[in-house]
C-alpha cells in the first residue's frame, strides 16, 4: 500500500485574547498505510466548539492543551477508507470520535465509534444526537434537576447546546426563556417554541430579563457567563439551580474578569450553582439517544446547524463561534458523504 | 399586676456601609402584664450574629428588615418571670427564641421554646447546641455532603459557626484547614485540632492556602466571601463542593463588589456551590442535638464564646463581629442566670 499525502491544520501560536487566523497554519503531511488495529479515514464533517478555545491555552484543564505545531483535534464524522488487520471496521463504515483536523488520517480503530444511522442526517450525530445534545440533556436533568412547570432560562439559546436545551425543557412542561444575540436568532427561538426570547444586544438585559421572567427563574442553563450570568442570578427564585455549562463570553478574556457581583444572593435564596463536563455522563447516552431519536423523528426537537463548506475554512468557522455567526451547531464539511447510505 | 418599665435598644437609622453606634438608641418602654398565652421574660443572654446586618437594610430577604424606631431582635435565652393564663410556661422556666433587645419583655409563649438543660453551660444553647451549631452541622452534612478522608477548608474558622464546623469535620475523619484573622485565633484553631490554620491578615492568602492544602480542597465551608472565596475556589478539586454559609467580608459593602474572577473554574472542575439558610433544616435538629450533646459531654467539641457584659453593650458587641473581636460565639449577658439550675 502506498503512503498518502494529506493536509492538516495546525495550531501555530497560542492566541492571546480572541484567536486570529494567523494562529493556524495549513501543512502537508505523509501518512503510512493503516497497520494492525488501525484504519485510514476520510473526515466528512468536523465540529468546532467553544470549549476548544480552552485547549489553545497552555494551562491544565479537564482536557490537555493542544500542542504547538500539531494538528487541532475535535469531534467529527468520517468514512473508513481502508482498514488494517483486526481493526473491526470495514471500508465504507461511518465512524465518529475525536479527529485531527486532516483531510485524511490513520487512527487506531478503538478510538472511533461506529455510527448507527436510522435515516437522520449525518450532522445530527454532531448536534442533537451527539455531544451537544447529550450536554443539553444531562445538564437539564442530571445536573439541573429539571421539574415540570418550572421557569427555565437558557443563554446562548440559539447555539448548539442552548437550542436543544430549550426544546427539551419545553417538552418537559416548563416555561422557557431564551437569550440570544440579534433579531434573527430571537425570531428563530420563537419558532422553536421558546415562550420568551430576549436579544442581549438590544441593551438593558437585566430589565429585559425581568420582563421576560416576571415570576423569576427556577433553573438557569448558562452557556455564556459574564454579564448574562450576573443578570440572571438576580432573577433566581428560592431553591433555584444554575447549571454552569459554558462561559463563551469569557473564553477570550486576556485577564480574568470579575465574577457576578450578586453571587452572595445564593445564600439567602438557597441557590445551587453546578458546573459539569459532558464526558462524565457517558453512561446516560443510551437513555438520551432513545429519547432524542424519538423527538427528532416526531419533529418535536428541531436541530439547527450552520455548515461551512471547505476544509481550509475550519479556523474561520471556529472564530465565528465567538461572533455568534452560527445558528445551532457549527460544522465544517471537509469531505463528501459516501453515496447510498 | 402593675405595669413594668424597661429599656430597649432600637434601630434608629439604617447603616450605610459599616454600622456605627449612632445607628442605635436606648429608650424606655412600658410593658403591660402578660395576658392569656403570654409570659413576661427576663433575657439572660442575647446573641449577636452577622446575618443581622442584612436585616438593617431595607430590602427583601429571607427575613424581613428591622423596622426603624423599633427594637432590634435576635436569638436569646431568657427566664420566665411571670406567666399569663394558658401560657404553658411557669416562672423560673428557661426559654429560647427570637427576643427583642429588651431587659424585660412580654411575648406570646408559643414563640418561645423551653430549654432542656443537661448540665451544659447556658451559652451552649446559643452556640454549639443552638442555631450556630445546627448551621455548621447541616452545612457540612446536608448541604456539603461531607465524606471521611476529604480535605475541608473553613473560613471564619475561629467564629461561632466555623469553629464548630471544623471540629465536626475532624470528627468525621477529614483533614481540616481553617482560615482566621490574627495569631491568637490561628493558635486557637491548632488547639481545637485543625490540621492547618492560616492567618488571612498575614498577607498572600492564595499562597498560604496552597501551602496549607497542597492536595487541594474537596469541601469548602465559606463564612466570609470576598477575597477568601476567590482564593479558595482556585484550590477546589474536581467534584468539590462549596457551601455558601455567609459572606461577612461583604455585608458592609456600600456597593456590590465584584464576584470571584475564577468562578468559571466551576465548569471544568465540576464544582457545586450551594447557599443555604439554617431555618430550612429544623427537622434535622433532633439528630443534631443528640450528636452534639454527646460530643460536648465527651469533650470532642469545644465551644468557644466571647461574652460581653451589659445590656447597653449590645451594639458594641454586634459591631465587633465585623472587626473579628470575638473568639467563637459572640454573646451579651444582659441579666443574671437564675440560681440553682
XYZ file of C-alpha atoms in Angstrom:
682
model
C 0.000 0.000 0.000
C 1.440 3.374 -0.915
C 1.840 6.258 1.504
C -0.760 9.021 1.244
C -0.218 12.742 1.288
C -2.815 14.916 3.017
C -3.260 18.334 4.581
C -3.662 19.278 8.211
C -4.460 22.466 10.126
C -2.066 23.172 12.959
C -2.036 25.442 15.947
C 0.991 27.625 15.282
C 0.831 30.036 18.175
C -1.305 30.312 21.259
C -3.888 33.069 20.991
C -3.859 35.996 23.392
C -7.445 37.077 23.720
C -9.556 36.414 20.663
C -7.869 33.931 18.295
C -6.866 35.174 14.848
C -6.409 33.367 11.557
C -2.634 33.555 11.948
C -2.775 31.282 14.986
C -3.355 28.472 12.477
C -1.406 27.133 9.509
C -2.051 24.627 6.748
C 0.611 21.957 6.166
C 1.114 18.783 4.170
C 1.782 15.510 5.932
C 2.541 11.981 4.760
C 0.547 9.060 6.145
C 1.704 5.465 6.355
C -0.902 2.828 5.478
C -3.014 1.574 8.416
C -1.258 -1.064 10.499
C -2.885 -3.699 12.754
C -5.888 -2.267 14.585
C -5.741 0.926 12.545
C -7.958 2.473 9.912
C -7.496 5.086 7.253
C -10.393 7.528 7.451
C -11.672 10.412 5.352
C -13.341 13.055 7.560
C -16.699 14.280 6.285
C -17.900 16.727 8.957
C -15.752 18.328 11.631
C -17.210 20.105 14.646
C -15.958 23.406 16.026
C -16.891 24.012 19.651
C -16.308 26.806 22.151
C -14.547 24.505 24.657
C -11.700 24.142 22.127
C -10.626 27.690 22.935
C -9.508 26.431 26.349
C -7.264 23.827 24.761
C -5.421 26.569 22.884
C -4.038 27.932 26.157
C -1.152 26.225 27.836
C -2.729 25.527 31.171
C -4.064 22.464 32.903
C -7.739 21.723 32.419
C -10.013 18.733 32.022
C -8.534 18.146 28.557
C -4.845 18.667 27.818
C -3.798 21.723 25.793
C -3.247 21.421 22.035
C 0.447 21.060 21.217
C 2.007 23.834 19.151
C 2.882 22.734 15.623
C 0.484 19.793 15.861
C -2.965 19.499 14.297
C -6.042 20.728 16.125
C -8.443 17.977 17.069
C -12.153 17.933 17.678
C -15.239 15.813 17.260
C -16.033 14.671 13.765
C -17.570 12.085 11.479
C -15.500 10.197 8.908
C -15.778 7.374 6.407
C -13.403 4.440 6.678
C -11.273 4.213 3.535
C -9.099 1.261 4.406
C -8.672 -0.973 7.432
C -5.593 -2.734 8.779
C -5.781 -6.253 10.261
C -8.007 -6.641 13.326
C -9.406 -3.136 13.054
C -13.017 -4.336 13.427
C -14.124 -1.748 10.871
C -14.554 -2.012 7.118
C -14.200 0.409 4.220
C -17.389 2.440 3.883
C -18.184 2.365 7.615
C -19.106 5.689 9.131
C -17.322 6.475 12.385
C -17.294 9.265 14.931
C -14.770 10.338 17.560
C -12.013 12.823 18.278
C -10.470 13.508 14.876
C -7.445 15.514 13.890
C -8.083 18.385 11.514
C -6.834 16.426 8.480
C -8.383 15.608 5.134
C -7.248 12.020 5.509
C -5.886 10.302 8.616
C -4.788 6.999 10.089
C -6.018 6.295 13.607
C -6.408 3.354 15.986
C -9.891 1.940 15.389
C -10.536 1.667 19.136
C -10.612 5.461 19.335
C -13.579 5.563 16.977
C -17.175 4.580 17.409
C -19.186 3.117 14.549
C -22.090 5.349 13.798
C -25.563 3.855 13.681
C -27.847 5.709 11.378
C -31.615 5.462 11.196
C -32.369 7.893 8.424
C -31.375 11.078 10.235
C -28.997 13.499 8.536
C -25.342 12.895 9.240
C -24.900 16.219 11.049
C -27.424 15.156 13.706
C -24.668 12.957 15.133
C -22.568 16.026 15.901
C -25.582 18.016 17.082
C -28.722 16.807 18.848
C -27.655 13.141 18.851
C -24.033 13.980 19.616
C -22.069 15.621 22.359
C -24.028 18.846 22.256
C -27.392 17.098 22.566
C -26.118 14.953 25.422
C -24.797 18.117 27.090
C -28.219 19.754 26.940
C -29.934 16.597 28.176
C -27.763 15.757 31.171
C -27.299 19.434 32.024
C -31.031 19.874 32.447
C -31.807 16.538 34.052
C -28.838 15.121 35.956
C -27.199 18.443 36.815
C -30.164 20.792 36.960
C -32.892 18.519 38.296
C -35.478 19.851 35.816
C -39.069 19.633 37.034
C -42.285 20.188 35.059
C -43.859 23.601 35.498
C -40.633 25.407 36.251
C -39.378 28.535 34.533
C -36.149 27.743 32.701
C -33.750 30.369 31.382
C -31.214 29.438 28.706
C -28.374 31.678 27.497
C -26.679 31.007 24.183
C -30.169 29.786 23.359
C -29.715 29.803 19.582
C -26.477 27.838 19.845
C -25.898 24.112 19.532
C -26.463 23.230 23.187
C -28.851 26.027 24.092
C -31.358 25.464 21.319
C -31.652 21.788 22.224
C -31.788 22.564 25.959
C -34.667 24.985 25.457
C -36.641 22.499 23.379
C -36.115 19.679 25.896
C -37.274 21.969 28.705
C -40.427 22.756 26.711
C -41.062 19.028 26.198
C -40.706 18.602 29.964
C -43.556 21.037 30.539
C -41.554 24.092 31.503
C -41.868 27.767 30.640
C -38.705 28.626 28.710
C -36.958 31.947 28.232
C -34.045 32.103 25.792
C -31.329 34.721 25.415
C -29.523 35.144 22.096
C -27.812 37.843 20.070
C -29.696 39.576 17.257
C -33.202 39.728 15.836
C -32.781 36.730 13.550
C -31.838 34.394 16.389
C -34.590 35.743 18.614
C -37.126 35.087 15.855
C -35.796 31.567 15.482
C -36.209 30.917 19.211
C -39.871 31.830 18.930
C -40.244 29.382 16.035
C -38.622 26.694 18.178
C -41.296 27.201 20.820
C -39.479 29.299 23.412
C -42.074 31.231 25.435
C -39.908 34.328 25.529
C -36.807 35.298 23.601
C -34.523 38.136 24.669
C -31.920 39.827 22.463
C -28.931 40.613 24.665
C -27.625 43.002 22.027
C -30.724 45.193 22.370
C -29.476 46.746 25.623
C -30.553 46.719 29.309
C -30.503 42.971 29.612
C -31.446 42.937 33.339
C -34.658 44.824 32.563
C -35.491 42.697 29.529
C -34.977 39.527 31.559
C -37.174 40.779 34.381
C -39.939 41.400 31.883
C -39.474 38.020 30.238
C -39.483 36.165 33.568
C -41.737 38.201 35.861
C -42.117 35.270 38.268
C -38.384 34.594 38.429
C -36.296 31.680 37.230
C -36.112 28.200 38.749
C -33.470 26.661 36.533
C -30.867 28.650 34.636
C -28.820 26.839 31.997
C -25.838 29.097 31.371
C -23.690 28.802 28.269
C -22.383 32.360 28.343
C -21.186 33.574 31.753
C -20.156 37.209 32.271
C -22.879 39.853 32.354
C -25.576 37.389 31.358
C -24.801 35.215 34.369
C -24.981 38.236 36.665
C -28.254 39.475 35.205
C -29.809 36.033 35.514
C -28.659 35.416 39.096
C -30.740 38.354 40.272
C -33.846 36.634 38.933
C -33.329 33.271 40.562
C -36.125 32.032 42.794
C -35.545 30.461 46.195
C -34.152 26.972 45.684
C -33.117 27.754 42.116
C -30.384 25.877 40.267
C -27.787 27.338 37.959
C -26.256 24.872 35.527
C -22.795 26.146 34.601
C -22.289 24.634 31.173
C -20.149 27.210 29.406
C -18.899 30.773 29.554
C -18.279 31.740 25.950
C -18.385 35.441 26.837
C -15.206 34.929 28.880
C -13.137 32.441 26.913
C -11.186 35.131 25.105
C -10.544 37.309 28.157
C -6.889 38.255 28.412
C -7.184 38.752 32.159
C -9.728 37.122 34.478
C -12.811 39.294 34.655
C -14.723 39.941 37.888
C -17.396 37.419 38.712
C -21.051 38.225 39.321
C -21.438 40.969 41.922
C -24.584 39.328 43.219
C -23.215 35.858 43.930
C -23.942 36.235 47.661
C -27.639 36.130 46.737
C -27.055 32.396 46.549
C -27.078 32.223 50.349
C -30.466 33.749 51.128
C -32.079 32.277 48.032
C -30.612 28.807 48.638
C -29.248 28.585 45.121
C -27.162 25.754 43.757
C -24.618 26.569 41.043
C -23.097 23.489 39.477
C -20.513 23.081 36.762
C -20.305 19.941 34.671
C -18.487 18.273 31.804
C -20.476 16.071 29.467
C -17.737 13.448 29.405
C -18.717 12.415 32.932
C -22.150 11.314 31.728
C -21.303 8.714 29.060
C -23.457 6.198 30.951
C -26.507 8.318 30.182
C -26.005 8.082 26.427
C -28.384 5.137 25.776
C -31.309 6.779 27.592
C -30.529 10.079 25.924
C -30.249 8.606 22.430
C -33.510 6.742 22.742
C -35.352 9.878 23.830
C -33.680 12.170 21.313
C -34.201 9.849 18.339
C -37.891 9.755 19.152
C -38.125 13.537 19.496
C -36.319 14.034 16.187
C -38.479 11.515 14.349
C -41.633 13.102 15.773
C -40.368 16.556 14.866
C -40.534 17.704 18.472
C -36.898 18.749 18.511
C -35.559 20.709 15.576
C -31.825 20.703 15.125
C -30.369 23.832 13.617
C -26.926 23.688 12.111
C -24.669 26.044 10.247
C -22.444 24.146 7.839
C -19.376 25.897 6.444
C -18.015 24.258 3.285
C -14.310 23.520 2.870
C -11.503 22.085 4.950
C -9.411 25.253 4.925
C -12.326 27.201 6.444
C -12.124 25.333 9.783
C -10.357 28.253 11.521
C -12.899 30.729 10.144
C -15.777 28.603 11.402
C -14.157 28.273 14.814
C -13.583 32.030 15.080
C -17.196 32.611 14.050
C -18.375 30.935 17.270
C -17.181 33.951 19.225
C -19.020 36.331 16.922
C -22.184 34.255 17.005
C -22.223 33.676 13.246
C -23.786 30.269 13.788
C -27.387 29.300 14.260
C -27.356 25.977 16.090
C -24.426 23.629 15.676
C -21.431 24.997 13.753
C -19.874 22.369 11.473
C -17.434 22.274 8.602
C -17.917 19.938 5.666
C -14.462 18.705 4.739
C -15.245 15.701 2.548
C -18.085 14.095 0.582
C -20.649 11.904 2.234
C -20.472 8.366 0.785
C -23.333 7.804 -1.616
C -26.207 5.452 -0.901
C -26.115 5.427 2.858
C -50.344 43.344 88.298
C -48.562 46.626 87.799
C -47.064 47.728 84.508
C -43.284 47.364 84.218
C -40.826 49.847 82.833
C -37.839 48.509 80.924
C -35.227 49.562 78.395
C -34.875 48.565 74.765
C -32.282 49.127 72.041
C -33.737 50.414 68.786
C -32.525 50.743 65.253
C -32.638 54.497 64.704
C -31.204 54.753 61.211
C -30.171 52.280 58.571
C -26.404 51.928 58.312
C -24.607 52.809 55.110
C -21.583 50.561 54.978
C -20.246 49.578 58.395
C -22.804 50.257 61.144
C -21.910 52.850 63.781
C -23.018 53.269 67.379
C -25.307 56.120 66.373
C -27.453 53.768 64.334
C -28.789 52.559 67.684
C -30.550 54.251 70.584
C -31.572 53.286 74.098
C -35.154 54.021 75.134
C -37.556 53.269 77.961
C -40.773 51.405 77.319
C -43.716 50.373 79.451
C -44.937 46.778 79.464
C -48.421 45.587 80.291
C -48.659 42.418 82.369
C -48.767 39.146 80.415
C -52.212 38.311 79.117
C -53.588 34.910 78.154
C -50.927 32.814 76.434
C -48.244 35.357 77.233
C -45.219 35.385 79.503
C -43.075 38.076 80.994
C -39.451 37.169 80.458
C -36.100 38.491 81.617
C -33.420 37.956 78.951
C -30.162 36.479 80.244
C -28.014 36.060 77.127
C -28.587 37.721 73.768
C -26.850 36.625 70.606
C -25.349 38.972 68.035
C -24.916 37.402 64.602
C -23.585 38.594 61.253
C -26.846 37.827 59.425
C -28.481 40.617 61.461
C -26.587 43.147 59.348
C -28.807 42.188 56.411
C -31.954 42.969 58.406
C -30.699 46.524 58.961
C -31.059 47.248 55.242
C -34.461 47.968 53.805
C -34.556 45.288 51.163
C -36.332 41.987 50.769
C -34.505 38.930 52.047
C -35.287 35.667 53.767
C -36.085 37.590 56.969
C -37.882 40.934 56.906
C -35.898 44.113 57.594
C -35.835 45.587 61.109
C -38.289 48.465 61.428
C -36.828 51.872 62.189
C -37.614 53.066 65.714
C -38.400 49.533 66.832
C -36.201 47.261 68.930
C -33.623 45.011 67.306
C -34.353 41.316 67.709
C -32.169 38.267 67.742
C -31.784 34.862 69.302
C -31.553 34.755 73.069
C -32.170 32.891 76.284
C -34.461 34.257 78.988
C -36.004 33.286 82.294
C -39.780 33.375 82.674
C -40.732 35.904 85.349
C -44.495 35.651 85.179
C -46.966 33.734 83.073
C -50.457 34.663 81.936
C -53.275 32.095 81.770
C -52.699 29.154 79.393
C -49.112 30.124 78.688
C -47.829 26.597 79.293
C -44.729 28.003 80.956
C -44.022 28.786 84.592
C -41.902 31.342 86.410
C -38.316 30.123 86.554
C -38.507 28.268 83.235
C -35.647 28.925 80.839
C -36.727 29.660 77.282
C -35.065 30.405 73.960
C -36.277 32.073 70.787
C -36.251 35.320 68.867
C -36.120 38.002 71.555
C -36.322 41.756 71.323
C -33.348 43.635 72.691
C -35.092 44.481 75.969
C -34.175 43.943 79.584
C -37.671 42.691 80.254
C -40.361 41.759 77.748
C -43.799 40.272 77.319
C -44.180 37.795 74.480
C -46.582 35.088 73.319
C -45.360 31.846 74.883
C -45.786 29.992 71.578
C -42.900 31.964 70.127
C -40.556 30.523 72.742
C -39.124 27.076 73.210
C -38.484 25.674 76.697
C -34.842 24.932 77.070
C -33.765 21.484 78.201
C -30.534 21.522 80.099
C -28.327 18.562 80.932
C -25.552 20.251 82.829
C -24.080 22.190 79.923
C -23.434 25.911 80.316
C -26.305 28.142 79.294
C -24.347 29.735 76.453
C -24.047 26.354 74.704
C -27.686 26.788 73.679
C -26.814 29.845 71.632
C -23.597 28.247 70.341
C -22.867 24.614 69.579
C -26.338 23.402 70.611
C -28.079 26.382 69.076
C -28.533 27.890 65.662
C -24.821 28.231 65.012
C -24.106 24.582 65.814
C -27.003 23.427 63.666
C -25.714 25.655 60.872
C -22.294 24.017 60.993
C -23.815 20.540 61.144
C -26.319 20.766 58.300
C -23.944 22.881 56.231
C -21.334 20.153 56.272
C -23.653 17.173 56.009
C -26.907 18.022 54.229
C -25.557 20.845 52.069
C -21.911 19.854 51.628
C -22.147 16.057 51.575
C -19.120 15.639 53.848
C -17.225 12.368 53.364
C -14.464 10.865 55.519
C -10.955 11.433 54.232
C -11.714 14.664 52.426
C -9.857 17.929 52.792
C -12.174 20.549 54.247
C -11.465 24.269 54.228
C -13.331 26.567 56.626
C -13.213 30.364 56.579
C -14.231 32.352 59.623
C -12.839 29.282 61.334
C -12.481 30.858 64.769
C -16.042 32.157 64.672
C -19.192 30.632 66.079
C -20.112 28.518 63.078
C -16.621 27.950 61.684
C -15.036 26.627 64.850
C -17.809 24.055 65.264
C -17.746 23.166 61.551
C -14.012 22.484 61.679
C -14.336 20.271 64.713
C -17.233 18.293 63.249
C -15.215 17.758 60.053
C -12.315 16.432 62.139
C -14.662 14.044 63.952
C -15.832 12.846 60.523
C -12.280 11.846 59.640
C -11.365 14.779 57.415
C -8.241 16.860 57.060
C -9.239 20.379 58.080
C -7.732 23.723 57.148
C -9.021 26.827 58.910
C -8.673 30.484 57.971
C -8.925 33.185 60.647
C -7.615 36.653 61.362
C -4.662 37.098 63.718
C -2.099 34.972 65.543
C -4.267 34.351 68.589
C -7.104 32.850 66.572
C -4.725 30.778 64.479
C -3.181 29.377 67.665
C -6.648 28.547 68.953
C -7.519 26.664 65.765
C -4.465 24.466 66.306
C -5.618 23.736 69.867
C -9.034 22.799 68.516
C -7.409 20.170 66.308
C -7.392 21.894 62.903
C -4.613 20.344 60.797
C -3.628 23.687 59.322
C -4.501 27.220 60.320
C -3.957 30.191 58.041
C -3.926 33.853 59.123
C -5.565 35.864 56.338
C -4.130 39.054 57.820
C -0.572 37.799 57.260
C -0.730 38.555 53.513
C -0.660 36.499 50.293
C -3.608 34.353 51.224
C -3.642 32.400 47.922
C -0.072 31.239 48.527
C -0.678 30.418 52.190
C -3.739 28.392 51.245
C -1.867 26.478 48.562
C 0.747 25.525 51.126
C -1.863 24.547 53.694
C -3.815 22.419 51.208
C -1.215 21.068 48.763
C -3.619 18.364 47.560
C -6.488 20.786 47.039
C -9.824 21.152 48.780
C -12.836 18.857 48.471
C -15.304 20.742 50.616
C -15.120 24.454 51.318
C -17.340 25.878 54.056
C -17.400 29.598 53.415
C -18.466 32.095 56.051
C -16.576 35.048 54.624
C -16.947 35.525 50.845
C -14.934 38.181 49.002
C -11.215 37.554 48.506
C -11.243 34.431 50.651
C -13.869 32.828 48.436
C -11.836 33.623 45.337
C -8.600 32.292 46.810
C -10.294 29.086 47.906
C -12.065 28.457 44.587
C -8.704 28.123 42.877
C -7.856 25.230 45.174
C -11.018 23.220 44.668
C -10.557 19.666 43.464
C -12.661 18.128 40.729
C -16.110 17.401 42.130
C -15.596 19.790 45.026
C -18.439 21.415 46.911
C -18.595 24.984 48.166
C -21.037 25.578 50.998
C -22.082 29.223 50.892
C -22.984 29.887 54.509
C -22.070 33.537 54.965
C -20.177 36.414 53.448
C -19.236 38.612 56.407
C -16.486 40.298 54.377
C -19.186 41.765 52.144
C -22.075 42.594 54.474
C -20.950 46.192 54.951
C -20.176 46.886 51.297
C -21.786 50.107 50.163
C -21.865 48.932 46.557
C -21.891 45.335 45.338
C -18.327 44.148 44.943
C -17.152 42.016 42.016
C -17.546 38.289 42.494
C -14.735 35.745 42.237
C -12.809 36.154 38.984
C -12.304 32.399 38.828
C -15.921 31.274 39.083
C -15.767 29.717 35.606
C -13.373 27.137 37.092
C -16.554 25.565 38.405
C -17.286 24.211 34.937
C -14.121 22.225 34.259
C -13.763 21.163 37.874
C -17.412 20.161 38.186
C -17.888 22.244 41.330
C -21.126 22.695 43.194
C -21.667 25.969 45.045
C -24.705 25.926 47.268
C -26.196 28.542 49.529
C -28.369 27.645 52.479
C -30.325 29.027 55.408
C -30.363 27.040 58.639
C -34.072 27.682 59.154
C -34.827 25.210 56.335
C -33.318 22.362 58.377
C -35.368 22.429 61.578
C -36.252 18.760 61.002
C -32.590 17.880 61.491
C -32.469 19.340 64.979
C -33.114 16.112 66.948
C -30.333 14.195 65.172
C -28.038 17.169 65.505
C -28.762 17.723 69.183
C -28.183 14.085 70.052
C -24.815 14.076 68.289
C -23.696 17.441 69.603
C -24.642 16.732 73.222
C -22.533 13.577 73.077
C -19.584 15.397 71.539
C -19.775 18.144 74.154
C -20.013 15.699 77.065
C -17.070 13.707 75.708
C -15.085 16.903 75.229
C -14.715 16.246 71.495
C -16.213 19.593 70.538
C -15.070 22.644 72.419
C -17.329 25.626 72.280
C -15.594 28.981 72.395
C -17.603 32.014 73.305
C -16.904 35.671 73.888
C -19.339 37.105 76.416
C -19.686 40.873 76.663
C -21.252 42.048 79.924
C -24.070 44.563 79.980
C -27.266 45.247 78.079
C -26.165 48.613 76.720
C -23.129 46.985 75.111
C -25.224 45.002 72.603
C -24.394 47.417 69.719
C -20.693 47.316 70.599
C -20.708 43.504 70.560
C -22.549 43.449 67.254
C -20.098 45.904 65.668
C -17.235 43.789 66.993
C -18.302 40.907 64.743
C -17.078 42.881 61.726
C -13.735 43.555 63.385
C -13.341 39.964 64.498
C -13.135 40.835 68.188
C -14.853 37.549 69.063
C -13.415 34.100 69.518
C -16.266 31.677 68.891
C -19.821 32.742 69.617
C -20.337 36.412 70.459
C -22.909 36.891 73.227
C -24.033 39.631 75.544
C -25.013 38.915 79.123
C -27.948 41.158 79.884
C -29.353 39.590 83.025
C -28.449 37.199 85.818
C -28.782 33.451 85.413
C -31.348 32.104 87.903
C -29.567 30.364 90.774
C -29.688 26.590 91.305
C -30.408 25.468 87.760
